[in-house]
Coordinates of C-alpha atoms in Angstrom, one line a residue:
M125 CA 124.9 91.8 88.9
I126 CA 122.2 94.3 90.0
K127 CA 119.2 94.2 87.7
K128 CA 116.9 97.1 86.7
L129 CA 113.3 97.3 87.8
P130 CA 110.9 96.8 84.8
Y131 CA 108.3 99.3 86.0
G132 CA 106.0 100.0 83.1
Q133 CA 107.8 97.5 80.8
S134 CA 105.5 95.1 78.9
N135 CA 107.9 94.0 76.1
Y136 CA 109.8 90.9 77.1
K137 CA 112.5 91.5 74.6
N138 CA 113.4 94.8 76.3
L139 CA 113.7 93.0 79.6
V140 CA 116.2 90.6 78.2
Y141 CA 118.3 93.0 76.2
D142 CA 118.3 95.9 78.7
N143 CA 119.2 93.9 81.9
Y144 CA 115.8 94.2 83.6
I145 CA 114.8 91.6 86.3
Y146 CA 112.2 89.1 85.2
I147 CA 110.1 87.2 87.7
D148 CA 110.0 83.8 86.0
K149 CA 106.4 82.8 85.2
T150 CA 107.4 80.6 82.3
E151 CA 106.3 77.3 84.0
Y152 CA 102.8 78.5 83.1
I153 CA 103.6 78.2 79.4
E154 CA 104.0 74.5 80.0
R155 CA 100.8 74.3 82.0
L156 CA 98.8 76.2 79.3
E157 CA 100.2 74.0 76.5
N158 CA 99.2 70.9 78.4
F159 CA 95.8 72.2 79.3
H160 CA 92.8 70.5 77.7
S161 CA 91.7 73.6 75.9
S162 CA 93.6 75.5 73.2
Y163 CA 91.5 78.6 73.5
I164 CA 92.0 80.4 76.9
T165 CA 90.7 83.5 78.6
F166 CA 92.4 84.7 81.7
L167 CA 91.2 87.7 83.7
R168 CA 93.1 89.8 86.3
P169 CA 92.8 93.4 87.6
R170 CA 94.5 96.3 86.1
R171 CA 98.3 96.5 86.3
F172 CA 98.8 92.8 87.2
G173 CA 101.4 91.9 84.5
K174 CA 99.0 90.7 81.8
S175 CA 100.6 92.6 78.9
L176 CA 104.1 91.3 79.9
F177 CA 102.9 87.7 80.1
T178 CA 101.3 88.0 76.6
S179 CA 104.7 89.3 75.3
V180 CA 106.5 86.3 76.9
L181 CA 104.0 83.9 75.2
A182 CA 104.5 85.6 71.8
N183 CA 108.3 85.4 72.0
Y184 CA 108.2 81.8 73.1
Y185 CA 105.9 80.6 70.3
D186 CA 107.0 82.9 67.5
I187 CA 108.4 80.9 64.6
N188 CA 110.7 83.9 63.8
E189 CA 112.4 83.8 67.2
K190 CA 113.7 80.2 66.9
D191 CA 117.3 81.4 66.8
N192 CA 116.9 83.6 69.9
F193 CA 115.4 80.9 72.1
E194 CA 118.5 80.4 74.2
K195 CA 119.0 84.1 74.7
F196 CA 115.4 84.8 75.6
F197 CA 114.7 81.7 77.7
G198 CA 117.9 79.9 78.5
E199 CA 117.8 80.9 82.2
T200 CA 114.1 80.4 82.7
Y201 CA 112.0 77.4 83.7
I202 CA 110.7 76.9 80.2
G203 CA 114.2 77.2 78.8
K204 CA 115.3 74.2 80.7
N205 CA 111.9 72.4 80.2
S206 CA 110.9 73.4 76.7
T207 CA 107.7 72.1 75.1
K208 CA 107.2 70.5 71.7
E209 CA 105.3 73.6 70.4
K210 CA 108.0 76.2 71.1
N211 CA 108.7 78.5 68.1
S212 CA 106.1 76.8 66.0
Y213 CA 103.5 79.5 65.4
Y214 CA 102.8 82.7 63.5
I215 CA 101.8 85.2 66.2
L216 CA 98.9 87.5 65.5
K217 CA 98.6 89.9 68.4
F218 CA 95.9 92.5 69.3
N219 CA 95.8 95.1 72.0
F220 CA 92.4 96.9 72.5
T221 CA 93.5 99.7 74.8
G222 CA 93.2 103.3 73.7
L223 CA 90.0 103.0 71.5
N224 CA 87.7 106.0 71.1
T225 CA 84.6 105.3 73.2
D226 CA 82.9 108.7 72.7
T227 CA 80.5 107.4 69.9
E228 CA 79.7 104.1 68.2
E229 CA 81.2 105.4 65.0
G230 CA 84.4 106.5 66.7
L231 CA 84.7 103.1 68.4
K232 CA 84.2 101.3 65.1
E233 CA 86.7 103.4 63.4
T234 CA 89.4 103.0 66.0
F235 CA 88.6 99.3 66.4
I236 CA 89.2 98.7 62.6
R237 CA 92.3 100.9 62.7
T238 CA 93.7 98.8 65.6
I239 CA 93.1 95.4 63.9
K240 CA 94.5 96.6 60.6
D241 CA 97.6 97.8 62.4
S242 CA 98.0 94.3 63.8
F243 CA 97.5 92.8 60.3
D244 CA 100.1 95.1 58.8
K245 CA 102.6 94.3 61.4
F246 CA 102.0 90.6 60.9
I247 CA 102.6 90.9 57.2
Q248 CA 105.8 92.9 57.7
V249 CA 107.2 90.7 60.5
Y250 CA 106.7 87.5 58.5
N251 CA 107.6 89.2 55.1
L252 CA 104.4 88.0 53.4
D253 CA 103.4 89.0 50.0
I254 CA 99.6 89.5 50.6
S255 CA 97.0 92.2 50.5
Y256 CA 93.6 92.2 52.1
I257 CA 90.5 94.4 51.8
Q258 CA 90.7 97.8 53.4
E259 CA 87.1 98.8 53.5
G260 CA 84.0 97.2 55.1
S261 CA 83.2 95.9 58.6
A262 CA 85.8 94.8 61.1
A263 CA 84.5 91.2 60.7
S264 CA 84.7 91.3 56.8
I265 CA 88.2 92.7 56.9
F266 CA 89.3 90.1 59.4
E267 CA 87.7 87.3 57.5
N268 CA 89.4 88.4 54.3
F269 CA 92.8 88.7 56.0
L270 CA 92.6 85.2 57.4
T271 CA 91.7 83.8 54.0
Q272 CA 94.6 85.5 52.3
V273 CA 97.1 84.5 55.1
S274 CA 95.9 80.8 54.9
F275 CA 97.4 80.6 51.4
K276 CA 100.8 81.9 52.5
I277 CA 101.8 80.3 55.8
Q278 CA 102.8 76.7 56.4
S279 CA 102.4 76.7 60.2
P280 CA 99.4 77.5 62.4
M281 CA 98.6 80.8 63.9
Y282 CA 98.5 81.7 67.6
V283 CA 96.1 84.6 68.3
I284 CA 96.9 86.7 71.4
I285 CA 94.5 89.4 72.6
D286 CA 95.6 91.7 75.3
E287 CA 92.9 93.7 77.3
Y288 CA 90.1 92.3 75.2
D289 CA 87.5 94.3 77.2
H290 CA 89.4 97.5 77.9
F291 CA 87.1 99.6 75.7
A292 CA 84.1 97.8 76.9
N293 CA 84.9 98.6 80.6
E294 CA 85.1 102.3 79.6
L295 CA 81.6 102.0 78.1
L296 CA 80.3 100.3 81.2
S297 CA 81.2 103.3 83.2
F298 CA 78.9 105.7 81.4
K299 CA 77.4 104.2 78.2
T300 CA 75.8 100.9 78.9
D301 CA 73.5 101.2 75.8
L302 CA 76.5 101.6 73.5
F303 CA 78.1 98.6 75.3
S304 CA 75.0 96.5 74.6
N305 CA 74.9 97.6 70.9
V306 CA 78.5 96.6 70.1
V307 CA 78.5 93.2 71.8
S308 CA 74.9 92.2 71.0
K309 CA 74.0 89.6 68.4
T310 CA 74.3 92.1 65.6
G311 CA 77.1 94.2 67.2
F312 CA 80.3 94.6 65.3
V313 CA 82.5 93.3 68.2
R314 CA 80.4 90.1 68.4
K315 CA 80.6 89.6 64.6
W316 CA 84.4 90.1 64.8
Y317 CA 84.7 87.3 67.4
E318 CA 82.5 85.1 65.3
V319 CA 85.1 85.4 62.6
L320 CA 87.9 84.5 65.1
K321 CA 85.9 81.4 66.1
K322 CA 85.5 80.4 62.4
G323 CA 89.3 80.8 62.0
T324 CA 89.9 78.0 64.5
E325 CA 88.5 75.7 61.9
S326 CA 91.5 76.4 59.6
I327 CA 94.7 78.3 60.6
V328 CA 94.0 79.5 64.2
K329 CA 95.2 76.7 66.5
R330 CA 95.6 78.6 69.8
I331 CA 94.1 81.7 71.4
F332 CA 95.0 83.4 74.6
M333 CA 92.9 86.4 75.8
T334 CA 93.4 88.7 78.8
G335 CA 91.1 91.2 80.3
V336 CA 89.6 92.4 83.6
S337 CA 85.9 91.6 83.7
P338 CA 83.8 88.7 82.5
I339 CA 80.9 90.9 81.5
T340 CA 82.0 91.3 77.9
L341 CA 82.8 87.6 77.7
D342 CA 79.4 86.7 78.9
S343 CA 77.8 89.0 76.3
L344 CA 79.9 87.4 73.5
T345 CA 79.1 83.8 74.6
S346 CA 76.9 82.6 71.7
G347 CA 79.2 84.2 69.1
F348 CA 82.4 83.0 70.8
N349 CA 81.7 80.0 72.9
I350 CA 85.0 78.2 72.4
A351 CA 87.2 80.0 74.9
M352 CA 87.6 78.5 78.4
D353 CA 87.9 81.0 81.3
I354 CA 90.7 79.7 83.6
T355 CA 90.7 82.8 85.8
R356 CA 89.8 81.0 89.0
Y357 CA 91.6 77.6 88.3
P358 CA 93.9 76.8 91.2
A359 CA 96.7 75.7 88.9
F360 CA 96.8 79.3 87.4
N361 CA 96.2 81.3 90.6
E362 CA 99.8 82.6 90.6
M363 CA 100.3 83.0 86.9
M364 CA 100.2 86.8 87.2
G365 CA 101.0 89.0 90.3
F366 CA 103.9 88.2 92.7
T367 CA 104.0 85.7 95.5
K368 CA 105.9 86.6 98.7
E369 CA 108.8 84.4 97.6
E370 CA 109.0 86.2 94.3
V371 CA 109.0 89.6 96.0
I372 CA 111.9 88.5 98.2
G373 CA 113.8 87.4 95.1
L374 CA 113.1 90.7 93.4
I375 CA 114.3 92.7 96.4
N376 CA 117.5 90.7 96.6
N377 CA 118.2 91.2 92.9
V378 CA 117.6 95.0 92.7
V379 CA 118.8 96.6 96.0
R380 CA 122.4 98.0 95.8
K381 CA 123.3 97.0 99.3
P382 CA 122.0 93.6 100.6
L383 CA 119.4 93.9 103.4
N384 CA 119.9 92.2 106.7
K385 CA 117.1 90.0 108.1
I386 CA 115.5 92.9 110.1
E387 CA 115.6 95.3 107.2
L388 CA 114.1 92.8 104.9
E389 CA 111.3 91.9 107.3
E390 CA 110.5 95.6 107.8
L391 CA 110.3 96.2 104.1
L392 CA 108.2 93.1 103.6
Q393 CA 105.7 94.2 106.3
V394 CA 105.2 97.5 104.5
L395 CA 104.7 95.8 101.1
Q396 CA 102.4 93.2 102.5
K397 CA 100.2 95.7 104.3
N398 CA 99.9 98.0 101.2
Y399 CA 99.9 95.7 98.2
N400 CA 99.4 92.1 99.2
G401 CA 96.2 90.1 99.8
Y402 CA 94.7 89.1 96.4
L403 CA 93.3 85.6 96.2
F404 CA 91.5 84.5 93.0
S405 CA 90.7 80.9 93.6
E406 CA 88.7 79.6 96.6
E407 CA 90.8 76.4 96.6
C408 CA 94.1 78.3 97.1
E409 CA 95.8 79.8 100.1
K410 CA 98.8 81.7 98.7
R411 CA 98.0 85.4 98.3
L412 CA 99.4 87.7 95.7
F413 CA 100.9 91.2 95.5
N414 CA 99.9 93.6 92.7
S415 CA 103.1 93.4 90.6
D416 CA 103.1 97.0 89.2
M417 CA 102.5 98.4 92.7
I418 CA 105.5 96.5 94.0
L419 CA 107.7 97.7 91.2
Y420 CA 106.5 101.3 91.7
Y421 CA 107.3 101.2 95.4
M422 CA 110.7 99.5 94.9
Q423 CA 111.8 102.1 92.4
S424 CA 111.7 104.7 95.1
Y425 CA 113.2 102.3 97.7
V426 CA 116.2 101.4 95.4
D427 CA 116.9 105.1 94.6
S428 CA 116.4 106.6 98.1
G429 CA 116.3 103.8 100.6
K430 CA 112.7 104.5 101.4
G431 CA 109.3 104.1 99.7
P432 CA 107.3 106.8 97.8
K433 CA 105.2 109.3 99.8
S434 CA 102.1 108.2 97.8
L435 CA 101.2 104.5 98.1
I436 CA 99.8 104.4 94.5
D437 CA 101.4 106.2 91.6
R438 CA 99.4 108.6 89.4
N439 CA 99.0 106.1 86.5
I440 CA 97.6 103.3 88.7
A441 CA 95.4 105.7 90.7
S442 CA 94.0 107.0 87.4
D443 CA 93.1 103.5 86.3
Y444 CA 91.4 102.6 89.5
G445 CA 89.9 106.1 89.9
K446 CA 87.7 105.4 86.9
L447 CA 86.2 102.5 88.8
G448 CA 84.2 105.0 90.8
K449 CA 81.9 105.3 87.8
M450 CA 81.1 101.6 88.1
F451 CA 78.9 102.5 91.1
D452 CA 76.5 104.1 88.7
L453 CA 76.1 100.9 86.8
K454 CA 72.5 99.6 86.5
N455 CA 71.1 99.7 90.1
K456 CA 72.9 102.7 91.6
S457 CA 71.1 102.6 95.0
A458 CA 71.9 98.9 95.5
N459 CA 75.5 99.5 94.4
M460 CA 75.9 102.4 96.9
Q461 CA 74.5 100.1 99.6
V462 CA 77.3 97.7 98.8
L463 CA 79.8 100.6 99.0
D464 CA 78.4 101.7 102.4
D465 CA 78.7 98.1 103.7
I466 CA 82.3 97.8 102.5
L467 CA 83.3 101.2 104.1
K468 CA 81.5 100.4 107.4
G469 CA 83.3 97.1 107.6
E470 CA 80.1 95.0 107.3
R471 CA 80.4 91.4 106.3
I472 CA 80.5 91.1 102.5
T473 CA 79.4 87.8 101.0
S474 CA 78.8 86.6 97.5
R475 CA 78.7 83.5 95.4
I476 CA 81.6 83.8 92.9
T477 CA 80.6 82.7 89.5
E478 CA 82.4 82.8 86.1
G479 CA 80.1 85.4 84.5
F480 CA 77.2 87.7 84.7
S481 CA 75.4 89.8 82.1
L482 CA 73.9 93.3 81.9
E483 CA 71.2 91.9 79.7
K484 CA 69.8 90.0 82.7
D485 CA 68.9 91.2 86.2
F486 CA 72.0 92.8 87.7
S487 CA 71.9 92.0 91.4
K488 CA 74.0 93.0 94.5
D489 CA 75.9 89.8 94.2
D490 CA 76.7 90.7 90.5
F491 CA 78.1 94.1 91.6
K492 CA 80.2 92.5 94.4
L493 CA 81.5 90.0 91.8
L494 CA 82.4 92.9 89.4
L495 CA 84.4 94.5 92.3
F496 CA 86.1 91.1 92.8
Y497 CA 87.2 90.9 89.2
L498 CA 88.3 94.6 89.2
G499 CA 90.6 93.9 92.2
M500 CA 88.6 96.1 94.6
L501 CA 87.5 93.0 96.7
T502 CA 89.1 89.7 97.1
I503 CA 88.4 86.3 98.8
D504 CA 88.8 86.3 102.5
K505 CA 87.4 82.8 103.3
I506 CA 84.7 80.4 102.1
V507 CA 81.6 79.6 104.1
L508 CA 79.4 76.9 102.6
D509 CA 78.9 77.9 99.0
R510 CA 79.6 81.6 99.4
S511 CA 82.7 83.6 99.7
I512 CA 83.3 86.2 102.3
L513 CA 85.0 89.1 100.5
K514 CA 87.3 91.8 101.8
I515 CA 89.3 94.8 100.6
P516 CA 92.6 93.2 99.6
N517 CA 95.0 95.8 101.1
Y518 CA 95.6 99.3 102.4
A519 CA 96.3 100.9 99.1
I520 CA 92.9 99.8 97.7
K521 CA 91.2 100.8 101.0
G522 CA 92.6 104.3 100.5
L523 CA 91.0 104.5 97.0
Y524 CA 87.6 103.5 98.5
F525 CA 87.8 106.3 101.0
E526 CA 88.9 108.8 98.4
Y527 CA 85.7 108.0 96.5
S528 CA 83.8 108.2 99.8
G529 CA 85.2 111.7 100.2
K530 CA 83.9 112.7 96.8
K531 CA 80.5 111.3 97.5
L532 CA 80.3 113.2 100.8
N533 CA 81.1 116.5 99.1
E534 CA 78.3 115.8 96.6
A535 CA 75.8 115.0 99.4
I536 CA 76.5 118.1 101.5
D537 CA 76.4 120.5 98.5
Y538 CA 79.4 122.2 100.0
E539 CA 82.9 121.3 99.1
I540 CA 85.2 120.9 102.1
D541 CA 88.7 121.7 100.9
V542 CA 91.0 118.7 101.1
S543 CA 93.8 120.9 102.2
D544 CA 91.8 121.9 105.3
I545 CA 91.3 118.3 106.1
E546 CA 95.0 117.6 105.6
D547 CA 95.9 120.5 107.8
S548 CA 93.6 119.2 110.6
I549 CA 95.3 115.8 110.5
A550 CA 98.7 117.5 110.5
E551 CA 97.6 119.4 113.6
I552 CA 97.1 116.1 115.3
A553 CA 100.5 114.8 114.1
L554 CA 102.5 117.9 115.1
E555 CA 100.6 119.5 118.0
G556 CA 98.5 116.7 119.4
K557 CA 95.3 118.7 118.9
N558 CA 92.1 117.4 117.2
E559 CA 89.7 120.5 117.4
S560 CA 90.1 121.4 113.7
L561 CA 89.2 117.8 112.6
I562 CA 86.2 117.8 114.9
K563 CA 84.9 121.0 113.5
I564 CA 85.1 119.7 109.9
V565 CA 83.2 116.5 111.0
E566 CA 80.6 118.6 112.7
K567 CA 80.1 120.8 109.6
T568 CA 79.6 117.7 107.5
L569 CA 77.1 116.2 110.0
N570 CA 75.2 119.5 110.1
K571 CA 74.9 119.7 106.3
L572 CA 73.7 116.1 106.2
S573 CA 71.3 116.4 109.1
N574 CA 68.5 117.7 106.8
R575 CA 68.8 114.8 104.4
D576 CA 65.9 112.5 105.0
Y577 CA 67.6 109.6 103.3
I578 CA 70.6 109.7 105.7
K579 CA 70.1 107.4 108.6
F580 CA 72.6 108.5 111.2
D581 CA 74.1 105.9 113.5
E582 CA 77.5 105.4 115.2
K583 CA 78.9 103.6 112.1
Y584 CA 77.9 106.4 109.8
V585 CA 79.6 109.0 111.9
K586 CA 82.6 106.8 112.2
L587 CA 82.6 106.5 108.4
I588 CA 82.7 110.2 107.9
F589 CA 85.5 110.5 110.5
L590 CA 87.5 107.7 108.8
T591 CA 87.0 109.2 105.3
Y592 CA 88.7 112.5 106.4
C593 CA 91.5 110.7 108.2
F594 CA 92.2 108.7 105.0
L595 CA 92.5 111.8 102.9
S596 CA 95.7 112.6 104.6
K597 CA 98.7 110.4 104.0
I598 CA 100.4 111.0 107.3
Y599 CA 99.1 108.0 109.2
L600 CA 98.3 104.4 108.7
V601 CA 94.5 104.6 109.4
K602 CA 92.8 101.6 110.9
S603 CA 89.2 101.0 111.7
E604 CA 88.0 98.4 114.2
Y605 CA 91.7 97.8 114.8
E606 CA 92.2 94.7 116.8
V607 CA 94.4 94.8 119.9
D608 CA 94.8 92.4 122.8
N609 CA 91.9 94.0 124.7
G610 CA 89.3 94.7 122.0
Y611 CA 88.7 96.7 118.8
I612 CA 89.6 100.4 118.5
D613 CA 87.1 102.5 116.5
V614 CA 89.8 104.6 114.8
A615 CA 93.6 104.4 115.1
L616 CA 96.1 106.7 113.5
L617 CA 99.3 104.6 113.5
K618 CA 102.8 104.6 112.0
Q619 CA 102.9 105.0 108.2
A620 CA 106.1 104.1 106.3
N621 CA 108.3 107.2 105.6
M622 CA 106.2 109.5 108.0
E623 CA 107.5 110.7 111.3
P624 CA 104.6 112.4 113.2
T625 CA 105.2 113.7 116.8
Y626 CA 101.9 112.3 118.0
F627 CA 99.8 109.1 117.3
A628 CA 96.2 108.8 118.2
I629 CA 93.3 106.4 118.9
F630 CA 89.6 107.4 119.1
E631 CA 86.6 105.8 120.6
L632 CA 83.4 107.3 119.0
K633 CA 79.9 107.2 120.6
Y634 CA 76.8 108.5 118.9
I635 CA 73.5 109.6 120.5
T636 CA 70.4 110.4 118.4
K637 CA 68.5 113.6 119.0
A638 CA 65.6 111.6 120.3
E639 CA 67.7 109.6 122.8
Y640 CA 69.2 112.9 124.1
E641 CA 65.8 114.5 124.5
R642 CA 64.6 111.5 126.3
E643 CA 67.6 110.8 128.7
G644 CA 69.5 114.1 128.7
E645 CA 73.0 114.4 130.2
K646 CA 72.7 111.0 131.8
I647 CA 73.2 109.1 128.5
V648 CA 76.1 111.5 127.6
E649 CA 77.8 110.6 130.9
E650 CA 77.2 106.9 130.3
K651 CA 78.7 107.0 126.8
T652 CA 81.7 109.0 128.0
K653 CA 82.4 106.6 130.8
E654 CA 82.1 103.6 128.4
A655 CA 84.5 105.2 125.8
S656 CA 87.0 106.2 128.5
A657 CA 87.1 102.7 130.0
Q658 CA 87.6 101.2 126.6
L659 CA 90.5 103.5 125.7
K660 CA 92.2 102.8 129.1
Q661 CA 91.9 99.1 128.4
Y662 CA 93.2 99.4 124.8
S663 CA 96.2 101.4 125.8
K664 CA 97.5 98.5 127.9
S665 CA 98.0 96.5 124.7
E666 CA 101.7 95.7 123.9
E667 CA 101.5 97.3 120.4
L668 CA 100.0 100.6 121.5
S669 CA 102.3 100.9 124.6
S670 CA 105.3 101.1 122.3
L671 CA 103.9 104.1 120.4
P672 CA 105.4 107.4 121.6
N673 CA 103.1 110.3 122.4
L674 CA 99.9 108.3 122.0
K675 CA 96.8 110.5 122.2
K676 CA 93.6 108.8 123.4
W677 CA 90.4 110.7 122.7
A678 CA 86.8 109.8 123.7
L679 CA 84.3 111.5 121.4
V680 CA 80.6 111.7 122.0
F681 CA 78.3 113.0 119.3
V682 CA 74.7 114.1 119.8
N683 CA 73.1 114.5 116.4
D684 CA 75.5 116.8 114.5
K685 CA 77.5 118.1 117.5
C686 CA 80.5 116.7 119.3
V687 CA 79.4 117.3 122.9
V688 CA 82.4 115.4 124.5
N689 CA 86.0 115.6 123.2
M690 CA 87.9 114.2 126.1
E691 CA 91.6 113.2 126.2
I692 CA 92.2 110.2 128.4

């Protein structure tokens, strides 16, 4: 029977009752129960299946769902290997998304409203005859609630907190002082977690918390130092997100007509290129797909036989789009240097640690680490005690270059219309002409040429060129693209669901004004010959030779002008 895709679904009951496919992650319930800590924190980037997993946990352990165990879990791993603690807890669940972060008072008010909603639901679900104080601090209300509940329940409580740091990450983007206030020693969030810690001495036996970043956790440490962060434990690397095998299983269960081997391989290549690549433990090798992005793509594929035009849907793009504000965090100039290094393809290294704090020095390594936890960088490989990091996939790379485009417009004090850039790329695709794109790049270079802080070099010019290419969705854009005979500066290759008439590769050379004044046309000729020879060599590669209507352009820039635009 064909299953429905659970895109946007985070309620496990709905998946069971409404014939949605579920990628079975229940073996991790067993691992968590057998783990040597009962208080767990687990971090993953946005849209990685955290909320659904907390719903699975809640339904498995809920004392009220004992009679539904077979229906909910009969076909899963945990249904066939159930643990001794199944259906033995009262579940108290919190979700801290959607809080008002405009002011401290607004945050306090919505925080209290959220926890009281959870308390009221708990009382209703378990049909308890209790009341708790309605006024006071979040901590005092919580403490009174736990006291009242302790007299009415005979089994322990499992506290599940989804997106524990969602509101805090919003504050980090633009209100670091408010963030420090609410999680400091006297902050109301810190005090609330102190009550939760105290609850483990009586009725709270287990805690499971999800979130994105360890910054808040680090700030809470002295008030809530009982939780163990298992984010990077090898045994839990694949607890959220999809493995390749799981993606294949999903495809086979949701497509209306079975795919043959070639069709499946082609689809997997598209999905791997755009959504795969996440690795959260240095000791693991198996990489993960972002689960929500896979479900988003497959919705379109199931309905139309092809993927969506946009690699990332509006909701996910909005979530990740907010991350641009993170570059203003603490040391903005150092953060922007990290961004430049990432976009230029420089080697990014960092020591991956379990936490860092805004209350201490916030270094470049800390910022790289924040990008790692946010899913904007991931582990490539390990060298000695440091990790080499990389952008996980093409979809995330596109978000970086969208942000780069915004920063370029800010720097030149003149907004280049995105539609003009898109038209210039379309001109390459349909007519095999690049003059419009070159003019836009020249205009940008001209505007930037009087900025003393801009140090032009070949990589910087290439970065501008790449940024504009990425703003169009026509091509799969590659930088330093490896072929048999070398590395192509910029390649505009086949993108899924797009059928351009022409494809293109570019070799860019840059000459400073001082070099040109010293050597004149001689250096221009040398750079042109060098670029031409490279392009001729690259075009012999097997991959490029199979592309129809491949345009090969040698570009030589002197300061802010393209003095050579030669088709080879």
